[in-house]
Coordinates of C-alpha atoms in Angstrom, one line a residue:
X15 CA 0.0 0.0 0.0
X16 CA 1.2 3.5 -0.9
X17 CA 0.7 6.4 1.5
X18 CA 1.5 10.1 0.9
X19 CA 3.8 12.1 3.3
X20 CA 5.3 15.6 3.4
X21 CA 9.0 16.1 3.8
X22 CA 10.8 19.3 4.8
X23 CA 14.6 18.9 5.0
X24 CA 15.3 22.3 6.6
X25 CA 13.3 25.3 7.9
X26 CA 12.3 27.7 5.1
X27 CA 12.7 25.1 2.4
X28 CA 9.8 24.2 0.1
X29 CA 8.0 21.2 1.2
X30 CA 8.2 18.1 -1.0
X31 CA 5.6 15.2 -1.1
X32 CA 6.6 11.6 -1.4
X33 CA 4.8 8.3 -1.6
X34 CA 6.0 5.7 0.9
X35 CA 5.3 2.0 0.6
X36 CA 3.6 0.5 3.6
X37 CA 3.9 -3.2 4.1
X38 CA 1.3 -3.5 6.9
X39 CA -0.7 -1.4 9.3
X40 CA 0.5 -1.0 13.0
X41 CA -1.1 -3.3 15.5
X42 CA -4.7 -2.2 16.2
X43 CA -5.9 -1.3 19.7
X44 CA -9.2 -2.0 21.4
X45 CA -10.8 1.3 20.3
X46 CA -9.4 1.4 16.7
X47 CA -11.5 1.1 13.6
X48 CA -9.9 -0.1 10.3
X49 CA -11.3 2.0 7.5
X50 CA -11.0 1.4 3.7
X51 CA -10.6 5.0 2.4
X52 CA -12.8 5.9 -0.5
X53 CA -12.0 9.7 -0.6
X54 CA -9.6 12.0 1.1
X55 CA -9.6 15.8 1.0
X56 CA -6.3 17.7 0.8
X57 CA -5.5 20.6 3.1
X58 CA -2.3 22.5 3.9
X59 CA 0.2 21.0 6.2
X60 CA 0.6 23.6 9.0
X61 CA 4.3 23.2 9.7
X62 CA 4.3 26.2 12.1
X63 CA 1.6 24.7 14.3
X64 CA 3.2 21.2 14.2
X65 CA 6.5 22.8 15.4
X66 CA 4.8 24.7 18.2
X67 CA 3.1 21.7 19.6
X68 CA 6.2 19.5 19.2
X69 CA 4.8 17.3 16.5
X70 CA 7.3 18.1 13.8
X71 CA 8.9 15.0 12.3
X72 CA 10.8 14.1 9.2
X73 CA 7.8 12.6 7.4
X74 CA 4.4 14.2 8.1
X75 CA 1.3 12.3 7.0
X76 CA -0.7 14.1 4.4
X77 CA -4.5 14.1 4.0
X78 CA -6.6 14.1 7.1
X79 CA -10.3 14.4 6.1
X80 CA -11.5 11.0 5.0
X81 CA -14.6 9.1 4.0
X82 CA -14.7 5.3 3.7
X83 CA -16.1 1.9 4.8
X84 CA -15.4 0.2 8.1
X85 CA -13.5 -3.1 7.5
X86 CA -12.9 -4.2 11.1
X87 CA -13.5 -2.8 14.6
X88 CA -11.5 -3.3 17.9
X89 CA -12.9 -5.2 20.8
X90 CA -14.1 -2.1 22.7
X91 CA -15.6 -0.2 19.7
X92 CA -19.2 0.6 20.4
X93 CA -20.3 3.1 17.8
X94 CA -19.4 1.3 14.5
X95 CA -19.5 -2.2 12.9
X96 CA -18.1 -3.6 9.7
X97 CA -19.6 -2.1 6.4
X98 CA -20.7 1.1 8.1
X99 CA -20.0 4.2 6.0
X100 CA -18.0 6.8 8.0
X101 CA -16.2 10.2 7.8
X102 CA -13.6 11.7 10.0
X103 CA -10.6 14.0 10.5
X104 CA -7.4 12.3 11.5
X105 CA -5.9 14.0 14.5
X106 CA -2.7 16.1 14.2
X107 CA -0.6 13.5 16.0
X108 CA -1.8 10.6 13.8
X109 CA 0.8 8.5 12.1
X110 CA -1.7 7.6 9.4
X111 CA -1.8 9.3 6.0
X112 CA -5.4 9.7 4.7
X113 CA -4.0 9.3 1.2
X114 CA -3.8 5.6 1.6
X115 CA -6.2 2.7 0.8
X116 CA -6.6 1.6 4.5
X117 CA -6.1 3.5 7.8
X118 CA -6.6 2.8 11.5
X119 CA -8.6 5.5 13.3
X120 CA -9.7 5.8 17.0
X121 CA -13.5 5.5 17.0
X122 CA -13.8 9.0 18.7
X123 CA -12.6 10.7 15.5
X124 CA -15.3 9.2 13.3
X125 CA -18.9 9.9 12.5
X126 CA -21.5 8.1 10.4
X127 CA -21.9 9.1 6.7
X128 CA -25.4 9.1 5.2
X129 CA -25.5 6.5 2.5
X130 CA -26.9 8.8 -0.2
X131 CA -23.9 11.1 0.0
X132 CA -21.0 10.6 -2.4
X133 CA -17.6 9.9 -0.9
X134 CA -15.8 13.0 -2.4
X135 CA -18.5 15.4 -1.1
X136 CA -18.5 14.0 2.4
X137 CA -14.7 14.2 2.7
X138 CA -14.4 17.6 1.0
X139 CA -16.9 19.3 3.3
X140 CA -15.6 18.2 6.6
X141 CA -12.9 20.7 7.4
X142 CA -14.7 23.7 6.0
X143 CA -17.9 22.7 7.8
X144 CA -16.0 22.3 11.1
X145 CA -14.4 25.7 10.7
X146 CA -17.7 27.3 9.9
X147 CA -19.4 25.7 12.9
X148 CA -16.5 26.7 15.2
X149 CA -16.8 30.3 14.0
X150 CA -20.6 30.8 13.7
X151 CA -21.9 28.4 16.3
X152 CA -19.4 28.5 19.1
X153 CA -17.2 31.7 18.8
X154 CA -20.0 34.0 17.6
X155 CA -23.4 32.3 17.5
X156 CA -25.5 33.5 14.5
X157 CA -29.1 34.4 15.2
X158 CA -31.9 35.4 12.9
X159 CA -31.6 39.0 11.8
X160 CA -27.9 39.4 12.5
X161 CA -25.6 40.7 9.9
X162 CA -22.5 38.7 8.9
X163 CA -19.5 39.7 6.8
X164 CA -17.7 36.8 5.2
X165 CA -14.4 37.9 3.6
X166 CA -13.4 35.9 0.4
X167 CA -16.8 34.2 0.3
X168 CA -16.1 32.2 -2.8
X169 CA -13.3 30.2 -1.2
X170 CA -14.3 26.6 -0.1
X171 CA -14.5 27.8 3.6
X172 CA -16.2 31.1 2.8
X173 CA -19.0 29.5 0.8
X174 CA -19.8 27.0 3.6
X175 CA -19.7 29.8 6.1
X176 CA -22.2 31.8 4.0
X177 CA -24.5 28.9 3.7
X178 CA -24.5 28.2 7.4
X179 CA -25.1 31.9 8.3
X180 CA -27.9 32.3 5.8
X181 CA -29.5 29.1 7.0
X182 CA -29.5 30.5 10.5
X183 CA -31.4 33.6 9.3
X184 CA -28.5 36.1 9.0
X185 CA -28.1 38.8 6.4
X186 CA -24.8 38.0 4.6
X187 CA -22.3 40.4 3.0
X188 CA -19.3 39.0 1.3
X189 CA -16.2 40.1 -0.6
X190 CA -15.1 38.7 -4.0
X191 CA -11.5 38.5 -5.1
X192 CA -12.2 38.3 -8.9
X193 CA -15.0 38.7 -11.4
X194 CA -15.5 34.9 -11.4
X195 CA -15.9 34.9 -7.6
X196 CA -18.4 37.7 -7.8
X197 CA -20.5 35.8 -10.3
X198 CA -20.4 32.7 -8.2
X199 CA -21.5 34.5 -5.1
X200 CA -24.4 36.3 -6.9
X201 CA -25.6 32.9 -8.3
X202 CA -25.7 31.3 -4.9
X203 CA -29.3 30.4 -3.8
X204 CA -30.7 28.6 -0.8
X205 CA -31.8 24.9 -1.0
X206 CA -35.4 24.3 -2.1
X207 CA -35.5 26.5 -5.2
X208 CA -35.8 29.8 -3.4
X209 CA -35.1 32.7 -5.8
X210 CA -33.6 35.0 -3.2
X211 CA -29.8 35.1 -3.3
X212 CA -27.7 33.8 -0.3
X213 CA -25.6 37.0 -0.3
X214 CA -27.3 40.3 0.2
X215 CA -24.4 42.3 -1.1
X216 CA -21.2 41.2 -2.9
X217 CA -18.3 43.6 -2.6
X218 CA -15.8 43.2 -5.5
X219 CA -12.3 44.1 -4.1
X220 CA -10.4 42.7 -7.1
X221 CA -9.5 46.3 -8.3
X222 CA -8.6 47.6 -4.9
X223 CA -10.9 50.7 -5.4
X224 CA -13.8 49.7 -3.2
X225 CA -13.9 50.7 0.5
X226 CA -15.1 47.6 2.4
X227 CA -15.9 49.4 5.6
X228 CA -17.9 52.1 3.7
X229 CA -19.9 49.5 1.8
X230 CA -20.8 47.5 5.0
X231 CA -21.8 50.6 6.8
X232 CA -24.0 51.6 3.9
X233 CA -25.6 48.1 3.7
X234 CA -26.4 48.2 7.5
X235 CA -27.7 51.7 7.6
X236 CA -24.6 53.0 9.5
X237 CA -25.0 50.5 12.3
X238 CA -22.1 48.2 11.4
X239 CA -21.9 44.5 11.1
X240 CA -22.6 42.0 14.0
X241 CA -20.1 39.3 13.0
X242 CA -17.0 39.5 10.8
X243 CA -15.3 36.4 9.6
X244 CA -12.0 37.3 8.0
X245 CA -9.6 35.5 5.6
X246 CA -6.6 37.3 6.9
X247 CA -6.0 41.0 7.4
X248 CA -3.4 43.7 6.6
X249 CA -1.6 44.7 9.8
X250 CA 0.7 47.4 8.4
X251 CA 0.5 50.3 5.9
X252 CA 0.4 49.7 2.1
X253 CA 4.2 50.3 1.7
X254 CA 5.1 47.5 4.2
X255 CA 2.8 44.8 2.7
X256 CA 3.1 42.7 -0.5
X257 CA 1.0 44.2 -3.4
X258 CA -1.3 41.2 -3.8
X259 CA -2.1 41.2 0.0
X260 CA -2.8 44.9 -0.1
X261 CA -5.3 44.7 -2.9
X262 CA -7.4 41.8 -1.6
X263 CA -7.3 42.0 2.2
X264 CA -8.8 44.8 4.3
X265 CA -6.7 46.6 6.9
X266 CA -7.4 45.7 10.5
X267 CA -8.6 49.3 11.0
X268 CA -11.3 48.7 8.3
X269 CA -12.6 45.7 10.3
X270 CA -12.8 47.6 13.5
X271 CA -14.5 50.5 11.7
X272 CA -17.3 48.3 10.2
X273 CA -18.0 46.4 13.4
X274 CA -21.2 47.3 15.1
X275 CA -21.8 47.7 18.8
X276 CA -21.3 44.4 20.6
X277 CA -19.8 43.1 17.3
X278 CA -17.7 40.0 17.1
X279 CA -14.6 39.7 14.9
X280 CA -13.5 36.1 14.2
X281 CA -10.0 36.2 12.7
X282 CA -7.8 33.6 11.0
X283 CA -4.8 36.0 11.4
X284 CA -2.6 34.1 14.0
X285 CA -0.2 37.1 14.4
X286 CA -2.8 39.8 14.8
X287 CA -1.4 42.9 16.5
X288 CA -3.8 45.3 18.2
X289 CA -2.3 48.7 19.2
X290 CA -3.8 50.7 22.1
X291 CA -6.0 52.8 19.8
X292 CA -7.4 49.7 18.2
X293 CA -8.2 48.2 21.6
X294 CA -9.8 51.4 22.7
X295 CA -12.1 51.4 19.6
X296 CA -13.1 47.8 20.4
X297 CA -13.7 48.8 24.0
X298 CA -16.0 51.7 23.1
X299 CA -18.0 49.3 20.9
X300 CA -18.0 46.5 23.5
X301 CA -16.7 44.3 20.6
X302 CA -14.7 41.1 20.9
X303 CA -12.0 39.4 18.9
X304 CA -11.8 35.6 18.6
X305 CA -9.2 33.5 16.9
X306 CA -10.4 30.7 14.6
X307 CA -8.3 27.5 15.1
X308 CA -10.4 24.5 14.3
X309 CA -7.6 22.2 15.4
X310 CA -8.5 22.8 19.1
X311 CA -11.2 20.2 18.8
X312 CA -8.6 17.4 18.2
X313 CA -5.9 18.9 20.5
X314 CA -8.1 18.5 23.5
X315 CA -10.7 15.7 24.2
X316 CA -12.6 17.7 26.7
X317 CA -15.4 18.5 24.2
X318 CA -15.3 15.4 22.2
X319 CA -19.1 15.0 22.3
X320 CA -19.6 18.5 20.8
X321 CA -17.0 17.8 18.1
X322 CA -18.7 14.6 17.0
X323 CA -22.1 16.3 17.1
X324 CA -20.7 18.9 14.7
X325 CA -19.5 16.2 12.3
X326 CA -22.9 14.5 12.3
X327 CA -24.6 17.9 11.7
X328 CA -22.3 18.7 8.8
X329 CA -23.3 15.4 7.2
X330 CA -27.0 16.1 7.8
X331 CA -26.8 19.5 6.2
X332 CA -24.8 18.2 3.3
X333 CA -27.4 15.4 2.7
X334 CA -30.3 17.9 2.9
X335 CA -28.7 20.2 0.3
X336 CA -28.1 23.1 2.8
X337 CA -24.3 22.8 2.3
X338 CA -23.1 22.7 -1.3
X339 CA -19.3 22.6 -1.2
X340 CA -16.8 24.2 -3.6
X341 CA -15.1 21.0 -4.9
X342 CA -12.9 20.4 -7.9
X343 CA -13.3 17.2 -10.0
X344 CA -12.2 14.2 -8.0
X345 CA -8.4 13.5 -8.4
X346 CA -6.9 10.0 -9.0
X347 CA -4.3 8.8 -6.6
X348 CA -1.4 9.1 -9.1
X349 CA -2.0 12.9 -9.3
X350 CA -2.1 13.4 -5.5
X351 CA 1.5 14.7 -5.2
X352 CA 0.9 17.4 -7.8
X353 CA -2.4 18.4 -6.3
X354 CA -0.9 18.6 -2.8
X355 CA 1.9 20.9 -4.0
X356 CA -0.8 23.3 -5.4
X357 CA -2.8 23.1 -2.1
X358 CA 0.4 23.7 0.0
X359 CA 1.1 26.9 -2.0
X360 CA -2.5 28.1 -1.4
X361 CA -3.1 28.1 -5.2
X362 CA -6.3 26.0 -5.2
X363 CA -9.5 27.9 -5.3
X364 CA -11.7 24.8 -4.9
X365 CA -11.3 21.9 -2.4
X366 CA -9.1 19.1 -3.8
X367 CA -10.3 15.6 -3.1
X368 CA -8.5 12.3 -3.9
X369 CA -10.9 9.5 -4.9
X370 CA -9.9 5.8 -4.6

């Protein structure tokens, strides 16, 4: 059996991806489930996070979001039995690569997959669904009538976040990074043939001439947005940032400006720096900043029940047509290395899924 791994010889070097031949699986434990993988979604290997939590190793398993069929179960497994269809995200410390025909997974990382769902859709929606739930259910619960700004809404994560927010009754505003993204967002409709668009306003930032803060304040009658979900922000002045980043990402001051009273800013910017004037503006609005790191669910088992409930709910919304993921055509195993290189460089605009 072949399995895909990432290799980084020295810090700062570009990551390479290699197939390793596996003769057999490690001995299974009482709570392990042996899964025949049918599809595996590709996501970036976060080398910085792995180094920070002391999980950096020479060969890092690639591909963690899987869907497949249960082959065997350990003696103490209670939730699954052979021939069950399952989905799951392999934990950060897993020795298993999801880009492999058969893997061993602890039962607490798996959830049931509805039979009518195709393998690629199930695997391809897991991570983005988990991120959207973490942001809009736990960090900043969305309620009917609230306004939500989703930056880069045409990305795989952005589109699922938009669909979840609109399903919860929110008014959604989004930014588009290209004309193609703008057209995609304007065409988005809720499930059930409703004509009303999912996104109330699409702000095209591809030319760098549109003021995001001004557009959001105009859309909300000057009240500001209740929830902001960013895709990264500019921390410095235009001269100190790369040109591409300047054009597409709003400045942190813009985000603070467009937040309403009691607003919640959910950021993916791990190195966010807030100066005293920024903090003072947030204080005056009674606003909060939360950091979106979906890996916390698997780094601590304290809330394992909630985590599994999220996975089950993602599958439910996917089977009911509420979630419609941004997926590329399924990729055969022999193209996995090339696809993973594209994903690692952040060049994929749709979710890449390997199908077995």
